[in-house]
Structures are given as structure tokens and as C-alpha cells.
Short mmCIF file of C-alpha atoms in Angstrom, two decimals:
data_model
loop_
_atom_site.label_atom_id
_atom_site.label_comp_id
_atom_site.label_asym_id
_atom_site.label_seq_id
_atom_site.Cartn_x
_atom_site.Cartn_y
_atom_site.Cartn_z
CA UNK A 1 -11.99 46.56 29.71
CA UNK A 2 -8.70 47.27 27.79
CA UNK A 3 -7.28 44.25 29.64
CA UNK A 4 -10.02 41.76 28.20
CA UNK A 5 -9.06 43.04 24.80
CA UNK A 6 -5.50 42.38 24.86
CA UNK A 7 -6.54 38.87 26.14
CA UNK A 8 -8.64 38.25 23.63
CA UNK A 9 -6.06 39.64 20.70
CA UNK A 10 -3.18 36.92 23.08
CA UNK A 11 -5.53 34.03 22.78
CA UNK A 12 -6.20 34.27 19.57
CA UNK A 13 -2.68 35.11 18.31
CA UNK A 14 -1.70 32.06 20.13
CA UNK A 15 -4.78 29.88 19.02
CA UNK A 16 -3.57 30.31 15.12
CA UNK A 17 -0.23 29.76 16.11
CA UNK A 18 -0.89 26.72 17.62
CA UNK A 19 -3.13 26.35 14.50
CA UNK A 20 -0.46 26.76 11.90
CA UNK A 21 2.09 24.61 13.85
CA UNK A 22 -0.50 21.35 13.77
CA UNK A 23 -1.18 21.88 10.12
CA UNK A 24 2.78 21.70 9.71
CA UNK A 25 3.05 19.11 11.18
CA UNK A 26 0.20 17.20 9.32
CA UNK A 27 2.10 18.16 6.46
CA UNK A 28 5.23 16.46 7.22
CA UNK A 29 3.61 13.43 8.71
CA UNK A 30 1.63 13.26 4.32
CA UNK A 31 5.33 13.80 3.24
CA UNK A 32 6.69 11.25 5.64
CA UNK A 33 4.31 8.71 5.01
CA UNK A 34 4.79 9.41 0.58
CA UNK A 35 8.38 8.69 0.83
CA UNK A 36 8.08 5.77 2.78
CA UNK A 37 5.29 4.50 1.29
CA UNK A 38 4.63 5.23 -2.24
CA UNK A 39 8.48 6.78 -3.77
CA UNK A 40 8.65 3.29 -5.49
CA UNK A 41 5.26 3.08 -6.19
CA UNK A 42 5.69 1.31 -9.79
CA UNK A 43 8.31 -1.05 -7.96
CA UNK A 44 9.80 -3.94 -10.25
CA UNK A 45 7.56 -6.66 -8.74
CA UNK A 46 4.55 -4.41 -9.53
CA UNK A 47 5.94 -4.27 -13.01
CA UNK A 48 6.88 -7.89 -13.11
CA UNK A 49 3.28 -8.82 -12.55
CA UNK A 50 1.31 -6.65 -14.66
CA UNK A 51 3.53 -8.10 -17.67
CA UNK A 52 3.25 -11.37 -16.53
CA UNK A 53 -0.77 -11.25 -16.51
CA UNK A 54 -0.55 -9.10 -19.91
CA UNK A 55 1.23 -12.26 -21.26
CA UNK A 56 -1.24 -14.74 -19.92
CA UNK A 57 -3.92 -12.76 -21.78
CA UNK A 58 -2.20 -13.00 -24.95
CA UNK A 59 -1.60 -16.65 -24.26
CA UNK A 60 -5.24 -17.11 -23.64
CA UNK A 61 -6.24 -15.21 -26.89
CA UNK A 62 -3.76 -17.34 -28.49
CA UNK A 63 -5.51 -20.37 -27.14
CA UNK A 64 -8.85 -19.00 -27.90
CA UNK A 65 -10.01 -21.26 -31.13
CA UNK A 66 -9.30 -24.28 -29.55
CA UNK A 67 -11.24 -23.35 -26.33
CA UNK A 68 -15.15 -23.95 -25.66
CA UNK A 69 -16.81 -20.68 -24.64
CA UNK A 70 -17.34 -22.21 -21.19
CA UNK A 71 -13.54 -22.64 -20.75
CA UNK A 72 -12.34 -19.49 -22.01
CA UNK A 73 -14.89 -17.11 -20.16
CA UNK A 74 -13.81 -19.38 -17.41
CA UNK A 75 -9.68 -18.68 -17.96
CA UNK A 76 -10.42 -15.02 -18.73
CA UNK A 77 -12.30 -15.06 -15.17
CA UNK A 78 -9.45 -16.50 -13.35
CA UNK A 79 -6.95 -13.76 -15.03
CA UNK A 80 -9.17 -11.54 -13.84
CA UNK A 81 -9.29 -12.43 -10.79
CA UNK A 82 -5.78 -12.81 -10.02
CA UNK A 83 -5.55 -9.14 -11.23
CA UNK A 84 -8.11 -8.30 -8.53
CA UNK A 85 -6.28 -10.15 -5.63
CA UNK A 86 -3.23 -8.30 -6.47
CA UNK A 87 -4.56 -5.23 -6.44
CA UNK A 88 -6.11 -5.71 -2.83
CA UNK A 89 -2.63 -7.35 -1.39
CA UNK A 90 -1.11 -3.58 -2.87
CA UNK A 91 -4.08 -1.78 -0.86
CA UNK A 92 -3.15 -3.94 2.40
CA UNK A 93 0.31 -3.26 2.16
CA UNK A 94 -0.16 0.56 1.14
CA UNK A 95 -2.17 0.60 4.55
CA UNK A 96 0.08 -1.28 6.33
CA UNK A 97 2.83 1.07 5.22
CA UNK A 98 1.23 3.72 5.99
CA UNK A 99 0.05 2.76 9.37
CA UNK A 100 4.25 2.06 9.96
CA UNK A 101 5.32 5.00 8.82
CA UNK A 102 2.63 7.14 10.91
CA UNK A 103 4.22 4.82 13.88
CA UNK A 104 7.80 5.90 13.38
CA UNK A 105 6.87 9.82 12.50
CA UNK A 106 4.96 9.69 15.73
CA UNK A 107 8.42 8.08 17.65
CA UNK A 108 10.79 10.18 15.56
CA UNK A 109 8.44 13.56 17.06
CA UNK A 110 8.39 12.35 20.21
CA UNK A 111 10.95 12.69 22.53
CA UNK A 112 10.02 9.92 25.00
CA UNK A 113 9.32 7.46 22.63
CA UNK A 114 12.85 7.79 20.27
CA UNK A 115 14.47 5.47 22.70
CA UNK A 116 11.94 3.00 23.26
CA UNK A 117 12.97 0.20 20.16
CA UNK A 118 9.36 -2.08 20.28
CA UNK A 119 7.44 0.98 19.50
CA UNK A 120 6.45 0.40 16.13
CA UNK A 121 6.86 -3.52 16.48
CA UNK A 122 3.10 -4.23 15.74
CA UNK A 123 2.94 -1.87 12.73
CA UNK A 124 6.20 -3.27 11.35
CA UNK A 125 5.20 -7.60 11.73
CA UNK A 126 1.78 -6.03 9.86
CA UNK A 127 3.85 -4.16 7.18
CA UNK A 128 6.41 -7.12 6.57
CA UNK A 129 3.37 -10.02 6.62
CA UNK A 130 1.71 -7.66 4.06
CA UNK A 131 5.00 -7.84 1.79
CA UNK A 132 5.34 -11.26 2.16
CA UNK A 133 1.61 -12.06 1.05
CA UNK A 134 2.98 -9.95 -2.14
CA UNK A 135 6.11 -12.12 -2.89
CA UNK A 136 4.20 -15.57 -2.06
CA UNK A 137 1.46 -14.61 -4.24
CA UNK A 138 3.55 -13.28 -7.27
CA UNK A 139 5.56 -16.87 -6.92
CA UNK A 140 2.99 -18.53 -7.06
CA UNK A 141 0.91 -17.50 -9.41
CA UNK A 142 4.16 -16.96 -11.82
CA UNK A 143 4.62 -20.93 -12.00
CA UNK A 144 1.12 -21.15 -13.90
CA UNK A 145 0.95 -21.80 -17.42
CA UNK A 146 -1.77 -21.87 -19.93
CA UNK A 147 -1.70 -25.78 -21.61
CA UNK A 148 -3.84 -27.52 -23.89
CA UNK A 149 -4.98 -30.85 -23.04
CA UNK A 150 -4.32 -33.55 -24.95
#
């Protein structure tokens, strides 16, 4: 009987063990993943686009006397909408990014995998096509301007 005791007390000593040593790890994946991911968060494109909508407002207030209801509620729309675009290319490139960076933390703890280069090759293409939807949006929507007809 006094053996089935000191198996139980083994088991579970080694059950929160084994316990504690997953939740460590969990923890450094969360911190891996934050400095990959979000330690630029309020990055200078990010920037560079909120102030470029913020003066395409103004512009459109500017513009707003001259403009038929129809047309501004339309403009103000469009703003808007570009606002709402950006913010879901940020959310598929904060996955993405955080899909990669689970990919390397995953080869970096794993012995067999550290030498194996095309491990995270998927994750990456998705992380680097998410970027580049970013930068081709930002360019192009930064060569509109707000003109009056004549």
C-alpha cells in the first residue's frame, strides 16, 4: 500500500512539473511572437498613413461648400473605407507574423528541425506577401488627391 502512495506523490510531482515546464514555454513562445511581431507596432508607414488620411479629411472638409451632399457623403465613404482596408491588411499581416514567428520558435526549440532551412518557407512567402499588400496599398492610395472639377 505504501508503494501506491509514493507512486501517486511521483506522478503527480512529475505531472506539475511537466505542467510548469509547458506553461514556460507558452510563455516564451507570447514573448517570442511580441518582439517579432508587434515591438514596432506604431511603425513609420503606420504613421505615414494615418496622417495621410487625417489630411484627406481636412481636405475634404475644406472642399465641403462646394460639394453636393451626394458627393461628399460619397468622398467621406471612400476615406472611410480606405481606413477600413488598412486596418484589415495590418490584421493579415499581424497574423501572418505571428503564424512566422510561431514557425521559427517551433524550429529554434527543436533540435531536428534547426538545420532544416525550408522550414518556415510557407509562413515566411505568407508574411512577406502580407507586407507587400501594405506597401502597394499605401503607394497607391498616397498618389490620390482631392480636386475640384472644373
Amino acid at each position: 500500500m505504501k508503494w501506491y502512495s509514493n507512486l501517486a506523490v511521483v506522478v503527480v510531482m512529475s505531472a506539475c512539473s511537466s505542467q510548469a515546464n509547458v506553461s514556460e514555454i507558452a510563455q516564451q513562445k507570447t514573448q517570442y511572437i511580441a518582439d517579432e511581431c508587434y515591438e514596432n507596432e506604431g511603425s513609420s508607414l503606420n504613421e505615414a498613413f494615418k496622417t495621410f488620411m487625417s489630411d484627406r479629411q481636412e481636405e475634404l472638409g475644406g472642399l465641403r461648400k462646394s460639394l453636393s451632399d451626394e458627393n461628399y457623403e460619397q468622398l467621406d465613404y471612400a476615406l472611410s473605407h480606405f481606413v477600413t482596408y488598412w486596418d484589415q491588411l495590418q490584421t493579415e499581416r499581424n497574423q501572418a507574423c505571428e503564424q512566422h514567428a510561431t514557425c521559427e520558435f517551433i524550429q529554434f526549440k527543436t533540435p531536428e528541425l534547426q538545420s532544416n532551412n525550408d522550414f518556415c518557407d510557407g509562413t515566411d512567402f505568407e508574411y512577406s506577401v502580407s507586407r507587400a499588400k501594405i506597401i502597394n496599398f499605401y503607394s497607391d492610395i498616397e498618389r490620390l488627391e482631392l480636386q475640384k472639377s472644373p
